[in-house]
Short mmCIF file of C-alpha atoms in Angstrom, two decimals:
data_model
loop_
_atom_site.label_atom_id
_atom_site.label_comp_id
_atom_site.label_asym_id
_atom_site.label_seq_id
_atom_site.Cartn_x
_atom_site.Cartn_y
_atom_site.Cartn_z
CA UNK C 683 -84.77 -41.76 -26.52
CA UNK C 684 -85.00 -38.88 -23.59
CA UNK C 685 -82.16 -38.57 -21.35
CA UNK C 686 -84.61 -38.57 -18.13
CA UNK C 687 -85.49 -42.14 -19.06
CA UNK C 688 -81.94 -42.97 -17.98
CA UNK C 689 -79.51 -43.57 -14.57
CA UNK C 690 -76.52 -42.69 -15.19
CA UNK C 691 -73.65 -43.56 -12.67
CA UNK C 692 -71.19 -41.46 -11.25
CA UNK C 693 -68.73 -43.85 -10.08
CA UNK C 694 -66.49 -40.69 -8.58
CA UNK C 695 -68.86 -37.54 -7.16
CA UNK C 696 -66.90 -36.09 -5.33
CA UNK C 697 -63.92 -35.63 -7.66
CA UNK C 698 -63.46 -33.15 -9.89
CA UNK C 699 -64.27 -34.21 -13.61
CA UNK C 700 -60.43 -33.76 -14.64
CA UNK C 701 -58.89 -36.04 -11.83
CA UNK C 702 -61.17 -39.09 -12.71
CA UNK C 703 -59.11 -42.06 -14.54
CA UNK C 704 -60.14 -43.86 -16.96
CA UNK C 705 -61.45 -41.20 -19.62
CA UNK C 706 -64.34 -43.93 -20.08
CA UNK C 707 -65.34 -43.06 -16.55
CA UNK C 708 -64.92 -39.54 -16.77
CA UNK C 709 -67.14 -39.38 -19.57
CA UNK C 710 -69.93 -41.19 -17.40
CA UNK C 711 -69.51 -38.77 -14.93
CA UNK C 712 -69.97 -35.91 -17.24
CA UNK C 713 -73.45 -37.34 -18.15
CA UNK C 714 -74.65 -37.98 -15.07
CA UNK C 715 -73.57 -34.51 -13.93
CA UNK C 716 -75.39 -32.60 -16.74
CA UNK C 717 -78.62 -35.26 -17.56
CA UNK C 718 -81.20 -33.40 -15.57
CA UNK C 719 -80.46 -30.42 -17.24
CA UNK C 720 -80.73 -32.83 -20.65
CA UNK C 721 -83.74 -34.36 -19.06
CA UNK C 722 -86.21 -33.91 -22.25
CA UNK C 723 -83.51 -33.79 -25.08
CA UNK C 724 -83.52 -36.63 -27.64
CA UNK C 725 -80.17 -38.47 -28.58
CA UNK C 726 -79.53 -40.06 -25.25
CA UNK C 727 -79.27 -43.74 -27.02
CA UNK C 728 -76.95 -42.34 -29.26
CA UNK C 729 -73.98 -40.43 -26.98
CA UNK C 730 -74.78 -43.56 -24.23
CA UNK C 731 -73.65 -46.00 -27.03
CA UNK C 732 -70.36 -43.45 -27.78
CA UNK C 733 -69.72 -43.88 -24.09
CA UNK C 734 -69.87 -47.81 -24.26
CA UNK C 735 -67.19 -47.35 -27.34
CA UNK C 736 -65.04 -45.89 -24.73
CA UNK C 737 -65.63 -47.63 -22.03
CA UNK C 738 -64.71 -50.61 -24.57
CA UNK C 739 -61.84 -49.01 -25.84
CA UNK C 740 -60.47 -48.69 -22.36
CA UNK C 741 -61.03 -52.36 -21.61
CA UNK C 742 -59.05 -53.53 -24.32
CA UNK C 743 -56.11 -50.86 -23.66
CA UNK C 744 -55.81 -52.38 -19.69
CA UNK C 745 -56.23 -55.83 -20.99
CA UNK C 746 -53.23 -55.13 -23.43
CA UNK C 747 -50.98 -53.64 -20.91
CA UNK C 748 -51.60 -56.41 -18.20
CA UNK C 749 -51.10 -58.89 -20.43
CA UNK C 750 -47.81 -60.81 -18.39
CA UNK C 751 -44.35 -60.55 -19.41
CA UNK C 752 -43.46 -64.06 -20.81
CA UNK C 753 -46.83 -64.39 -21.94
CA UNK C 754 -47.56 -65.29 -25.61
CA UNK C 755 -47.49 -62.12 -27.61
CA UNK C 756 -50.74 -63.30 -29.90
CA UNK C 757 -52.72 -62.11 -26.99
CA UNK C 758 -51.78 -58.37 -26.84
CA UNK C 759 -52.67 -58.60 -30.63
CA UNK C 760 -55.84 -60.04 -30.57
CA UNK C 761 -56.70 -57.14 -28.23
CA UNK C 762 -54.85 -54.62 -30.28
CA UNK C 763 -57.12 -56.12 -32.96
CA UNK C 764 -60.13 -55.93 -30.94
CA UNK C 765 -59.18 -52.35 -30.07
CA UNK C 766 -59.20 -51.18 -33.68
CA UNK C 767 -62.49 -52.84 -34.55
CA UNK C 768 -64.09 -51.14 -32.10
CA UNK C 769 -62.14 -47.82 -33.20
CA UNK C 770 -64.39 -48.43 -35.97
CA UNK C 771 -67.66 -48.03 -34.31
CA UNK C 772 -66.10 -44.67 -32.37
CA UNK C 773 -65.59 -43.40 -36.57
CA UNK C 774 -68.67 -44.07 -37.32
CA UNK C 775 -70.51 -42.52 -34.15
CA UNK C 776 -68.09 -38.94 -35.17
CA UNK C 777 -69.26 -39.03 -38.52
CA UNK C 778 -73.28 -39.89 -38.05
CA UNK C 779 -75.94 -37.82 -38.53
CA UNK C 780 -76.30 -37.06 -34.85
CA UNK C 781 -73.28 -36.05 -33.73
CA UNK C 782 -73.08 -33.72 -37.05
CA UNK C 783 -76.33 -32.29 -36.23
CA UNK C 784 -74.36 -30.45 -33.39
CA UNK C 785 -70.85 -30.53 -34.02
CA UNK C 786 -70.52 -30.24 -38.23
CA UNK C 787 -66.60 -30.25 -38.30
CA UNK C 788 -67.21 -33.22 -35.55
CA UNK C 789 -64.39 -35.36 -38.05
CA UNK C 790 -62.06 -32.62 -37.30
CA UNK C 791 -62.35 -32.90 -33.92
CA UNK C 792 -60.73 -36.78 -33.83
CA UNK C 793 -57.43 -36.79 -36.26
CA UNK C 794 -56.46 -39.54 -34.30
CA UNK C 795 -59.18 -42.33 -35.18
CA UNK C 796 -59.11 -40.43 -38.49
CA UNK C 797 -55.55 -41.92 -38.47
CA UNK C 798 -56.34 -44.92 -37.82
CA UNK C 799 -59.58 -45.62 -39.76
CA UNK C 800 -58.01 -47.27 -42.55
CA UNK C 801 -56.17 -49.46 -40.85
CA UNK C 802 -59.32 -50.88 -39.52
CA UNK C 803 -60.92 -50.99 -42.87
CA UNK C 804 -57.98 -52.47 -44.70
CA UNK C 805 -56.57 -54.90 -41.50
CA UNK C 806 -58.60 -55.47 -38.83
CA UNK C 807 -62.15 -55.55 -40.36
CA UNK C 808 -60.79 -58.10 -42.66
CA UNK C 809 -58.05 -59.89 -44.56
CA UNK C 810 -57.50 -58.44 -48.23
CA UNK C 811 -56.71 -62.10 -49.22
CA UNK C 812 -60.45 -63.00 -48.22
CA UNK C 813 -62.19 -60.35 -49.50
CA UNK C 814 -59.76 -58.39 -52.67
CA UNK C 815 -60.32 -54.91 -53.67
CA UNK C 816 -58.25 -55.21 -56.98
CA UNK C 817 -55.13 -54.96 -54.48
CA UNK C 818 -52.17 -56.60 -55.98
CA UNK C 819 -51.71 -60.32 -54.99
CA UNK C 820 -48.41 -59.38 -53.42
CA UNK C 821 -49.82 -57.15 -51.33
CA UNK C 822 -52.74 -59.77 -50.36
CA UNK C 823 -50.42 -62.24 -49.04
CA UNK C 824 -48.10 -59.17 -47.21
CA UNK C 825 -51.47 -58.01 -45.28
CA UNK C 826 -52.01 -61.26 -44.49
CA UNK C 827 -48.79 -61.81 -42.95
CA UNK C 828 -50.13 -59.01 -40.49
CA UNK C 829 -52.52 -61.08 -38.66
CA UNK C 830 -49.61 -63.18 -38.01
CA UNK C 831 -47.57 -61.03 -36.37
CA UNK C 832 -44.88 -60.52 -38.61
CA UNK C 833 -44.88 -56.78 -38.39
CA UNK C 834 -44.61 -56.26 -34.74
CA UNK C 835 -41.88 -54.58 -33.17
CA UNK C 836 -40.80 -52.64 -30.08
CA UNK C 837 -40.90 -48.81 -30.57
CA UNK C 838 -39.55 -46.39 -27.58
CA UNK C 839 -40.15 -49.77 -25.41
CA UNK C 840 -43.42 -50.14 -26.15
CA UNK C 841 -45.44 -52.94 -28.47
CA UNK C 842 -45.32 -51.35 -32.04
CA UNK C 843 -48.05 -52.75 -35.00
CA UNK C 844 -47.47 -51.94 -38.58
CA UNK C 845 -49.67 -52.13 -40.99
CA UNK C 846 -49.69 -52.22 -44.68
CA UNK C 847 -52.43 -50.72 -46.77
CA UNK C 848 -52.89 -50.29 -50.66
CA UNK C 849 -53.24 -46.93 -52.07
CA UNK C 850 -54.64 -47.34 -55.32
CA UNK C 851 -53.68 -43.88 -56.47
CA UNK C 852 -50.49 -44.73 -56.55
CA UNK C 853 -50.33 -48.14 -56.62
CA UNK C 854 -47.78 -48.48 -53.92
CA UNK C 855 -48.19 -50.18 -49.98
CA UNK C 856 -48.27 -47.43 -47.18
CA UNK C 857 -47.06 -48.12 -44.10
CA UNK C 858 -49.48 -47.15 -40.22
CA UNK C 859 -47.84 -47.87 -37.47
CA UNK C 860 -50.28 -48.06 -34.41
CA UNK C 861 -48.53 -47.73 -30.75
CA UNK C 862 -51.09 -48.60 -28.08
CA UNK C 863 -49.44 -47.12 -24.82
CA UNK C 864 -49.13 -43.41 -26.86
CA UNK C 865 -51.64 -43.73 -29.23
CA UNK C 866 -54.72 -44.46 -26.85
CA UNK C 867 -54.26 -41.75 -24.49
CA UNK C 868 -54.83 -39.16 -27.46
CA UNK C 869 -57.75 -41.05 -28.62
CA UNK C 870 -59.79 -40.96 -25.36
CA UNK C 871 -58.60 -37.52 -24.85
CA UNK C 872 -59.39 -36.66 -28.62
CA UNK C 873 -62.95 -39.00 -27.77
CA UNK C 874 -63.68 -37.20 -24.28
CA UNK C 875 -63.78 -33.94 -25.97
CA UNK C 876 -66.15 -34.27 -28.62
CA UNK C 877 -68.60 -35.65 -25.92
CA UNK C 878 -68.26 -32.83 -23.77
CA UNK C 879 -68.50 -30.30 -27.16
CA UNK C 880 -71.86 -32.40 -27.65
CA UNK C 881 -73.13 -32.24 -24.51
CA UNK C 882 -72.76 -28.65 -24.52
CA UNK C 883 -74.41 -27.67 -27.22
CA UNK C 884 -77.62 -29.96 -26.43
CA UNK C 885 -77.81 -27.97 -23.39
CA UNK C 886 -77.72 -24.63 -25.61
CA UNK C 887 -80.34 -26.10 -27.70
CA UNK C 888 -82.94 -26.70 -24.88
#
């Protein structure tokens, strides 16, 4: 699809690109600020679904951090879940054919969902006790201790997940630790980026 069969909305024109909070937003901004000068290009379906991963990603982030003090902890996992699965989607948009069509090294532009992609292979997507990839049964029942919380902690005062995953090379558990309130910010700054680096060369290919 064309770019100039879309509206895109600038929730903030009259601020400058870097003072606009959340990245999500900024990213929508961007667009609209360069999509008449896009008008005719093809891909628009394909970065306006990359913003929607953001825009999602950024959801789940506020939801975790408003999330009340006294309230249950399961919640600010089941959006730190959430926020991995769709972490997922953001991989696969920085490896597709599109965004490699302008930006080849595109995975080397995102170390930090590179990071994390396993995690959301091996956890989040699903349990290794459901669905076994000749992982030991000790580790089976370990990662599924994970979706129960039992390897959350505090780190630097801040909500801490740690995750196990298999390496089959050498046949030992590895250990991710994934730290919403400093991990995010470097993902939608990471994220923003590789939009903009896209954007930019579609207008140099016009």
């Amino acid at each position: 699809m064309k770019f100039n069969e879309w509206t895109i909305k600038d929730h903030y024109p009259e601020m400058a690109l870097q003072d606009i909070q959340p990245i999500s937003l900024r990213a929508y901004s961007l667009l609209n600020r360069n999509i008449s000068a896009l008008g005719p290009n093809e891909g628009a379906i394909n970065l306006l679904g990359a913003l929607e991963m953001l825009e999602a990603l950024d959801y789940h982030f506020i939801n975790f951090t408003q999330i009340e003090k006294g309230e249950s902890p399961i919640n600010q996992k089941h959006e730190a879940v959430a926020y991995l699965n769709r972490l997922g989607q953001l991989y696969f948009f920085t490896k597709s054919r599109f965004t490699k069509k302008y930006i080849p090294d595109s995975e080397s532009h995102m170390p930090k969902v590179i990071e994390f992609i396993s995690i959301r292979h091996k956890n989040t997507a699903h349990r290794s006790l459901d669905s076994p990839q000749k992982e030991p049964d000790e580790y089976r029942d370990r990662q599924a201790f994970t979706f129960l919380g039992a390897t959350t902690r505090k780190f630097l005062g801040n909500e801490q997940y740690v995750f196990p995953n298999y390496n089959k090379d050498t046949n030992e558990t590895e250990w991710f630790y994934f730290t919403p309130a400093i991990d995010h910010p470097i993902i939608m700054e990471q994220s923003y980026n590789l939009i903009e680096k896209i954007i930019k060369e579609l207008l140099n290919n016009l």
